[in-house]
Each structure stands twice: as structure tokens, then as C-alpha cells.
Short mmCIF file of C-alpha atoms in Angstrom, two decimals:
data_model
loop_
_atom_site.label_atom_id
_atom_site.label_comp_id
_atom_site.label_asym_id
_atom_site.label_seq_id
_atom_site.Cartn_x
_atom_site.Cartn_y
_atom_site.Cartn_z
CA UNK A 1 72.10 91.33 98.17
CA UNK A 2 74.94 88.79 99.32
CA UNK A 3 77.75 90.75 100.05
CA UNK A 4 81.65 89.59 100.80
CA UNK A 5 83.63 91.58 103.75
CA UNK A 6 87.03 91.66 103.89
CA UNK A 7 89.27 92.76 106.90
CA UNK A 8 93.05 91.63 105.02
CA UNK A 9 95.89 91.47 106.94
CA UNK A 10 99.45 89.63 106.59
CA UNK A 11 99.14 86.81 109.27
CA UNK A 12 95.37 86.96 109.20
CA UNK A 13 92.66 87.67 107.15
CA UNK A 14 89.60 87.94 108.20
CA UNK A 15 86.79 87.01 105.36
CA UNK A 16 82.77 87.25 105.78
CA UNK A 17 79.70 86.59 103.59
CA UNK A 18 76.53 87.76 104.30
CA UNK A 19 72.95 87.45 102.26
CA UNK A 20 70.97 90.41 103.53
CA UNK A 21 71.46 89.88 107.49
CA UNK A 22 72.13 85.56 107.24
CA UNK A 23 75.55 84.88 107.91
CA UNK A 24 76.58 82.74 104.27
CA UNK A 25 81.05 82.14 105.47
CA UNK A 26 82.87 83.59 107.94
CA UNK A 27 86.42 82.42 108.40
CA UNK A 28 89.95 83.82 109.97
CA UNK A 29 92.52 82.81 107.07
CA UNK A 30 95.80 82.19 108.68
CA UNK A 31 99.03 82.93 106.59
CA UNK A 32 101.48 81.70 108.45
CA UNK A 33 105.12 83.38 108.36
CA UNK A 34 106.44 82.26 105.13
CA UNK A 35 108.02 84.37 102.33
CA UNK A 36 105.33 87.30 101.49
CA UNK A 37 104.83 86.26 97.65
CA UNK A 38 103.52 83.00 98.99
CA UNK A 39 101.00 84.68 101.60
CA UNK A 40 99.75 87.04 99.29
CA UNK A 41 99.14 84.29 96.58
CA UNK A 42 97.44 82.20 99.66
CA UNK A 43 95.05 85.74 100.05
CA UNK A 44 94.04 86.06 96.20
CA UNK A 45 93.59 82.48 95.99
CA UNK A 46 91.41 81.55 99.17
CA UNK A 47 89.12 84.67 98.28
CA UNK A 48 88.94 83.87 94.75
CA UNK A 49 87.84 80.18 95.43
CA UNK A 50 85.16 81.67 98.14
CA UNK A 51 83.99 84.18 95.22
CA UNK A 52 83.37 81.33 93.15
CA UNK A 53 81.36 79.24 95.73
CA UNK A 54 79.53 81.30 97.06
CA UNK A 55 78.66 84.26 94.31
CA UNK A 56 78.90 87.64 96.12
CA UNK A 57 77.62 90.44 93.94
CA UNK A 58 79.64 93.09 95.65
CA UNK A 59 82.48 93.59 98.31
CA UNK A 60 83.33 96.05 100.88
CA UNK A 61 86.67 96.65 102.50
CA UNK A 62 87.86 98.98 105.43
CA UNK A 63 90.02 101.44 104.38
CA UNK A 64 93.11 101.56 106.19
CA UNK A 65 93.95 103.59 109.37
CA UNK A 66 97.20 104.65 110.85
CA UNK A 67 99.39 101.68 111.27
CA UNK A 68 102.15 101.36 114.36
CA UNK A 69 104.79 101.86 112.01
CA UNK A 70 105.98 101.91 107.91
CA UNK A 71 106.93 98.38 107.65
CA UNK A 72 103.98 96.92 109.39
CA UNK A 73 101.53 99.26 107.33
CA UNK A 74 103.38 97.76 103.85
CA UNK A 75 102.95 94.14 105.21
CA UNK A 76 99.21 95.60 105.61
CA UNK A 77 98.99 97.38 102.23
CA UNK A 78 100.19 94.11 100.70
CA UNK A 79 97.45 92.10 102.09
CA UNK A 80 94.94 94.43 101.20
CA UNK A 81 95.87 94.85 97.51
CA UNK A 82 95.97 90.72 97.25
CA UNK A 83 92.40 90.63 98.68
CA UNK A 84 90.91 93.50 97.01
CA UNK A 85 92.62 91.92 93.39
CA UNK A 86 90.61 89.14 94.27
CA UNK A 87 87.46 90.60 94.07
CA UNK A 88 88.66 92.65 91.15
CA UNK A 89 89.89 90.40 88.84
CA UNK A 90 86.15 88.02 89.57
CA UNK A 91 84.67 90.72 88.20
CA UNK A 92 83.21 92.67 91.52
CA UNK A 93 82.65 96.04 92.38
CA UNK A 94 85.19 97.05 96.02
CA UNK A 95 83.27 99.79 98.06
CA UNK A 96 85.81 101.20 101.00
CA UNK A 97 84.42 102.33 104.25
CA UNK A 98 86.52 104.19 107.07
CA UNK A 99 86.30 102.48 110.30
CA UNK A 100 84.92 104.77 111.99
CA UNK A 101 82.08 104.67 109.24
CA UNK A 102 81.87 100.77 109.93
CA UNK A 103 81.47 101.25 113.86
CA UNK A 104 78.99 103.98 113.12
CA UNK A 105 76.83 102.04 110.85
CA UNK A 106 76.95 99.00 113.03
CA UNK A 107 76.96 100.18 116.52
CA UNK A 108 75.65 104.14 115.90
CA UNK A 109 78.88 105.31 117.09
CA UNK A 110 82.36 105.94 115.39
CA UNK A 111 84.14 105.89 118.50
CA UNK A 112 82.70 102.05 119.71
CA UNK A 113 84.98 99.49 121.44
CA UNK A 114 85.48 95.97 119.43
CA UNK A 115 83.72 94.98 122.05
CA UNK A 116 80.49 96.71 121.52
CA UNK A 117 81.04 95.74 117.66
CA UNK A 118 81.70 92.08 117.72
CA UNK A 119 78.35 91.94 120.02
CA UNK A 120 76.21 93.82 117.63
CA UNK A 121 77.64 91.57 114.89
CA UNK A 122 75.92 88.67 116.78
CA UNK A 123 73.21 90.05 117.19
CA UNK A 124 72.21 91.50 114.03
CA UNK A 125 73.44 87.76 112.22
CA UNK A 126 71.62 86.14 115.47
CA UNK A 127 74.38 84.36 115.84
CA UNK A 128 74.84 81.87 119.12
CA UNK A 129 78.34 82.82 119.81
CA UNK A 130 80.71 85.90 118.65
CA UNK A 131 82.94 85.09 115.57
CA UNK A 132 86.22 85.16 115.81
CA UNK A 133 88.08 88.80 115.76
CA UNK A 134 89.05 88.97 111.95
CA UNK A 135 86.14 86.58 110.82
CA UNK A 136 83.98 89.71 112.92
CA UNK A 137 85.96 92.53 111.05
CA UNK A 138 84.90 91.51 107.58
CA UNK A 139 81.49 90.81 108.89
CA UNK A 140 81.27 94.35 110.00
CA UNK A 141 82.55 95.85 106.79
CA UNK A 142 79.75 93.58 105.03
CA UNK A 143 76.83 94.81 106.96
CA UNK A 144 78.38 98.50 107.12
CA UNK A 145 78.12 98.01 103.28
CA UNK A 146 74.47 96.37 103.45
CA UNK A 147 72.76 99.51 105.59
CA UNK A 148 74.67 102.00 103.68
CA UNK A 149 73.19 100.06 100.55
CA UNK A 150 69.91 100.00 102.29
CA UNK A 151 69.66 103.78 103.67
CA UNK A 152 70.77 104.78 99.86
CA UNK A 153 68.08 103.13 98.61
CA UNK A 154 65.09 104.89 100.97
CA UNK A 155 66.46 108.21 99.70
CA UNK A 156 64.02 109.74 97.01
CA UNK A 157 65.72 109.07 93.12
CA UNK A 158 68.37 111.15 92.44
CA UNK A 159 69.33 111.98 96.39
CA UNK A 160 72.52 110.24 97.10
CA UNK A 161 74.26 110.10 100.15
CA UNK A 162 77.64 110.52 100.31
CA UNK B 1 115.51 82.92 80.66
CA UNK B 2 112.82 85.74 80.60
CA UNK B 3 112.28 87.65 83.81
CA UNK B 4 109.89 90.24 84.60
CA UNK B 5 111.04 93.24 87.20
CA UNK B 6 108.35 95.60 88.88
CA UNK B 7 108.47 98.55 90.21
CA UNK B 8 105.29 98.95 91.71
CA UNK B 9 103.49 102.10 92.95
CA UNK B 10 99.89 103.79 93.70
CA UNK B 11 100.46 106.33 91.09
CA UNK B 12 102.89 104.71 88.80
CA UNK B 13 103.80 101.02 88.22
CA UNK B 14 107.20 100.25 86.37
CA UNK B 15 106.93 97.14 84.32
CA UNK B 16 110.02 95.77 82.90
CA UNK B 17 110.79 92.38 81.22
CA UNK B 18 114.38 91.33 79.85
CA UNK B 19 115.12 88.13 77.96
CA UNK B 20 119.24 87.48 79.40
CA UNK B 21 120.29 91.06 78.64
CA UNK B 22 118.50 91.78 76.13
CA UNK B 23 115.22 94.09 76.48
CA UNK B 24 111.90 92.67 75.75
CA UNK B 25 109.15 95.61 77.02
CA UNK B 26 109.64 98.35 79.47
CA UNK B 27 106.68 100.64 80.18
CA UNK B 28 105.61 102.93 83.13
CA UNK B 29 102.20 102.30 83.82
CA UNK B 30 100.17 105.37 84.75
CA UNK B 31 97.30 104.78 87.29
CA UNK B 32 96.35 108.12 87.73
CA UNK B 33 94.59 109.22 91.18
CA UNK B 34 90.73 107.82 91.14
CA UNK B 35 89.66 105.45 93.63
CA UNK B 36 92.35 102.48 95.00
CA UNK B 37 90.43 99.53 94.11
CA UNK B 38 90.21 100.76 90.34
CA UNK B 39 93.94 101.16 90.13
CA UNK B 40 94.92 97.78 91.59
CA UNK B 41 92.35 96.31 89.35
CA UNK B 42 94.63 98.53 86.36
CA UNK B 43 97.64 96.69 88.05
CA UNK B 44 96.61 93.65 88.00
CA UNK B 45 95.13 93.16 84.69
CA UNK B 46 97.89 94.87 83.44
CA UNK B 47 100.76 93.11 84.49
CA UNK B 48 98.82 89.96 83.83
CA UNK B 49 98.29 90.63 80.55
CA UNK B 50 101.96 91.71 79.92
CA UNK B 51 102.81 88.13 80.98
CA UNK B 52 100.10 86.32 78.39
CA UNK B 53 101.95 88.73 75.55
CA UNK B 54 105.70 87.97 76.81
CA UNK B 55 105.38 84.89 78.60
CA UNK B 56 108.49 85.54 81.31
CA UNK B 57 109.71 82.59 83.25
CA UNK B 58 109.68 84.21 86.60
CA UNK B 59 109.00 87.24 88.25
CA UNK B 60 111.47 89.84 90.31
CA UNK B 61 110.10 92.92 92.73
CA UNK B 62 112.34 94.87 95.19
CA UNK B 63 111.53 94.28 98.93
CA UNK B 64 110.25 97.82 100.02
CA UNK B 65 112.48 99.54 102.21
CA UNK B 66 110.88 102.34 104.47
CA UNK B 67 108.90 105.08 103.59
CA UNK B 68 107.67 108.68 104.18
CA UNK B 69 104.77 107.43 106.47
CA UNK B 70 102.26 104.76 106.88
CA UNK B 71 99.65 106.49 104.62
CA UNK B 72 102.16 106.06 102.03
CA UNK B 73 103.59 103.00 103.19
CA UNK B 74 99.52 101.85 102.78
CA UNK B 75 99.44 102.42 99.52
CA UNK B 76 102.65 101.62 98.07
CA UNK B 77 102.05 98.25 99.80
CA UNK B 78 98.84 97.89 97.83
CA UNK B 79 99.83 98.57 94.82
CA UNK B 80 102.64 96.06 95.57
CA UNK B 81 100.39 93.14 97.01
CA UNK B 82 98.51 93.70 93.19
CA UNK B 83 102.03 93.09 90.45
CA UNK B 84 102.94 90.09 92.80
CA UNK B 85 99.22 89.01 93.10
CA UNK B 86 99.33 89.08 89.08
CA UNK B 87 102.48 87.26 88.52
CA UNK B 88 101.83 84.60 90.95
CA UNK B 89 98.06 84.28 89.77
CA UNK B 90 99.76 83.33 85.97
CA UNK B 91 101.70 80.78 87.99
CA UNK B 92 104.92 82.90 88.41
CA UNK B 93 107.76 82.53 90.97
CA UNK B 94 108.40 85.98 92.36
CA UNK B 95 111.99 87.00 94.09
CA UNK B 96 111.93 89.53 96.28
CA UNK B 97 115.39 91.56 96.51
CA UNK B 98 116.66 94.44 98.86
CA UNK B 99 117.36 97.75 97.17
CA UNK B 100 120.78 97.29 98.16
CA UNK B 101 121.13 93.90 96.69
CA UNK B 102 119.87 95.06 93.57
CA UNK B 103 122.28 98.13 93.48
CA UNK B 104 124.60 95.47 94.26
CA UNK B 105 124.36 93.74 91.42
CA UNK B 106 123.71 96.57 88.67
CA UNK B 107 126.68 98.64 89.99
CA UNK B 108 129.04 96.74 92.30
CA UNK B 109 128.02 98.89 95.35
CA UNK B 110 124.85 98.69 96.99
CA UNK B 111 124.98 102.52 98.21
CA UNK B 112 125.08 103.58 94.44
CA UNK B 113 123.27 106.90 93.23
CA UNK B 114 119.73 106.38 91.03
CA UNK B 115 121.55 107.63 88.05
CA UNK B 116 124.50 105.26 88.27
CA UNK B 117 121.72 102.42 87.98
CA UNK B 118 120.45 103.86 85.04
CA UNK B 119 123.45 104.15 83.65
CA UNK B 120 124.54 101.25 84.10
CA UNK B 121 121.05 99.64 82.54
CA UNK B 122 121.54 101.93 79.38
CA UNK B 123 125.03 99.83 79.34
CA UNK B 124 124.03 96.51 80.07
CA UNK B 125 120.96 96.19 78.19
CA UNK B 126 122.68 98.02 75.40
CA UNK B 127 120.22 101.21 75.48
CA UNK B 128 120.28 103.92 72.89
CA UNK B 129 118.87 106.27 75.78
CA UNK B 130 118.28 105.70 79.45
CA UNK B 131 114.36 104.36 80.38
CA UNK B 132 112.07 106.32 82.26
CA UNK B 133 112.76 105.83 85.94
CA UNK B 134 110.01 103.32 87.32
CA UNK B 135 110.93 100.89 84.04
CA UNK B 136 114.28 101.61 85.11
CA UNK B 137 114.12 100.19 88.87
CA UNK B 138 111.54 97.58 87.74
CA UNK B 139 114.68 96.41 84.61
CA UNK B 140 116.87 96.79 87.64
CA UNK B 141 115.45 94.30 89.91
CA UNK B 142 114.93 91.96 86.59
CA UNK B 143 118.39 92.17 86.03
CA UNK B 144 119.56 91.76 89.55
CA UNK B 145 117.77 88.13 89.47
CA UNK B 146 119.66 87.17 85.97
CA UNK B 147 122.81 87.83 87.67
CA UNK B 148 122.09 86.33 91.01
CA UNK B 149 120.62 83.08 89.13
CA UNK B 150 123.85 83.60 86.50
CA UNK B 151 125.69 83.49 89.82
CA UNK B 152 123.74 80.70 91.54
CA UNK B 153 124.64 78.72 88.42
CA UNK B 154 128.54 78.72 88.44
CA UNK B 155 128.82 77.55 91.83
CA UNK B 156 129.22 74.10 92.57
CA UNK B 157 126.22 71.90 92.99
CA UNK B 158 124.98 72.10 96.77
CA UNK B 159 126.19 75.40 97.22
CA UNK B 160 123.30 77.88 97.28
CA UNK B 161 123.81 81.22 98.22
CA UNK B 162 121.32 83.03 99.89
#
């Protein structure tokens, strides 16, 4: 299962593809601080064009926390409803996870540090070095999606988990 | 000129598109309350297909002023990022305009009531009754960019307001 993580934000945008636990893409897409039309065109394009090289069959987004404050959490929304049309309109199914779902599924613990995340990242991926924040962000989503996936399907037909 | 207004929103997305002052297609879209992915896909495909039927020349949103709370801030955001995603996917300019500045321009006073906009669209756009009120802000902000490009126009060459 090749799966596309997405961690969207309005200067950054963190995008990841995995194929079971390979790393596929993993890039921080900066936005830059022009008018918000043009970064949110810059999202749905960028993740369309990655959809199209590099054929996810599914995608899975955090949903969103608390932000700091009401403007910074529309500048947030924004982003996320660019990336998630993305996927949408290439024809693939979005599955949200809470981050505290994401830390438990990657680390075993809601309440984990970045820290502790971004080194479980590389180590699951065996990667050499730890990706950049963002890039690491939608690489968590991804595999929180993956085990999810995978636990779901060790549960006898007809038991599924919530 | 054609111009598209939204109104976006999580639970209901006003569409409205105006040809000079004269009204084209003004709808409230109803995106009910399953998951958010679904209804940003509704969005998008939605508005996208409202431009392939009416072909506008460019696209008009309100910049969103503050809200309740982040949570809602979140999702109006979304729903947001998904019209302007759409028009600027079908190769769209989008303006973004202040409430005020659209008040501005529909009523000559940018601290005007709700009902004196829709008034004052039932006048302009020569109405037999006024629109329900998402097509009304998204005709609103469509109308605010005629006049504002009407205005642009008469001044002398070189002179651009902002």
C-alpha cells in the first residue's frame, strides 16, 4: 500500500510518500509570503503533480488541533482544505487521524515529544538522517495510516476498529 | 465581465456569479455534517463545475475576518482553502476583499447592517425578492470586484488603487 501524508500548513507544507515502510518523497514545500490565493494554488498544484508521479492509493492527514489564535488557525484551515482538494479531486480516499493518534501509533504514546517522533520516523523508514520537521509530520501521518491499515486488517472479518 | 463571488463555509457554501449587474446563478450549497474531506471534495467539484457551466472571468471571496474560535476558524478556513482551490485550479484569478470593503462598496459604509446589503443586492441586481443569505454575501463580494474594477477603470492610466 503506498500511501501520501500530508502535514499542510500556510508557509510550509510538509508532504511524504511511503510504500509499506520505504520512504517513496518526502519534501518541506515552502510558500513563501505572497497573496494567499497564490499559496494555496502552489499547495493543490505541487500535491497534485506528486499524485500523478508517484500514484498513492490513499492519503492520510492530521486533523487539526488548537491553534495560537483565529487568524493563524484560518491561514491553517486554508492550507489544509488546498491539500486535502488535492487528493480529492485525483480521485483518493483522505483518512484523518488526531495527533495524538499519530504519536500513539508511531511512538506508543499520545503524549511523545517531536523529538521521540521524528527519531522513530527514521528508524522505522531506516533512514540515515531525520527528515526535515514538516517533511517528518506527513511521514508520521503516512505510517500512522499504514499500522492502523495493518492492525485493521489482523482483526477477524467483520471486527473493525474504530 | 463575469465574476464569481463565494461565500464559503463548512456547512454551507454561497455561490454567486453576476455578468455586470445582471444575475447569472446564485445557489447556497448545502454540505451537510459527514466527514470534512467529503465536503471539501462537494466544494470543490462544485464550484468547479459551476465555472465549466458559466464560464466567469475571475473569481471574488471575502478575506475572513475573525471568528468564534479556532475550531471554527479550522473549518471555515477549509472550506475556504477548497472554492479558491477550485477557481484557481480552472485557471481563475481570485480577489480577496475585507468585509468592510465589500460593505463599502454595496452600501457606501463599510459598518452597514446584513440586511442593508441585501437590500441593496435586491436593488442593484434588480431582484424580485432578496437571495438567501450565503448567495447573498457570496453576490456581494462579486459585486464589490465589478465596482472596484468599474472604479479601477475610470482612473487615469498609472493610477492603481489599492
Amino acid at each position: 500500500m503506498r500511501i501520501l501524508g500530508l502535514d499542510p500548513g500556510s508557509r510550509i507544507t510538509g508532504i511524504g510518500i511511503i510504500d509499506g515502510e520505504r520512504l517513496i518523497h518526502a519534501e518541506s514545500l515552502r510558500l513563501g509570503d505572497g497573496p494567499m490565493p497564490e499559496r494555496l494554488g502552489r499547495i493543490f498544484v505541487e500535491v497534485g503533480s506528486l499524485i500523478e508521479r508517484f500514484r498513492p492509493d490513499i492519503a492520510a492527514v492530521e486533523t487539526v488541533f488548537m491553534s495560537r489564535n483565529a487568524q493563524a488557525a484560518i491561514k491553517l484551515g486554508q492550507a489544509r482544505g488546498a491539500a486535502v482538494c488535492a487528493a480529492v479531486a485525483a480521485g483518493l480516499e483522505v483518512h484523518e487521524y488526531a495527533p495524538r493518534a499519530v504519536k500513539q501509533a508511531i511512538v506508543g504514546r499520545g503524549g511523545a515529544a517531536k523529538e521521540q517522533v521524528q527519531h522513530m520516523i527514521r528508524v522505522l523508514l531506516k533512514l540515515s538522517e531525520v527528515p526535515a520537521e514538516d517533511a517528518a509530520d506527513a511521514l508520521a501521518v503516512a505510517l500512522c495510516h499504514l499500522h492502523t491499515a495493518q492492525t485493521a486488517a489482523r482483526l477477524p472479518a467483520g471486527l473493525v476498529m474504530r
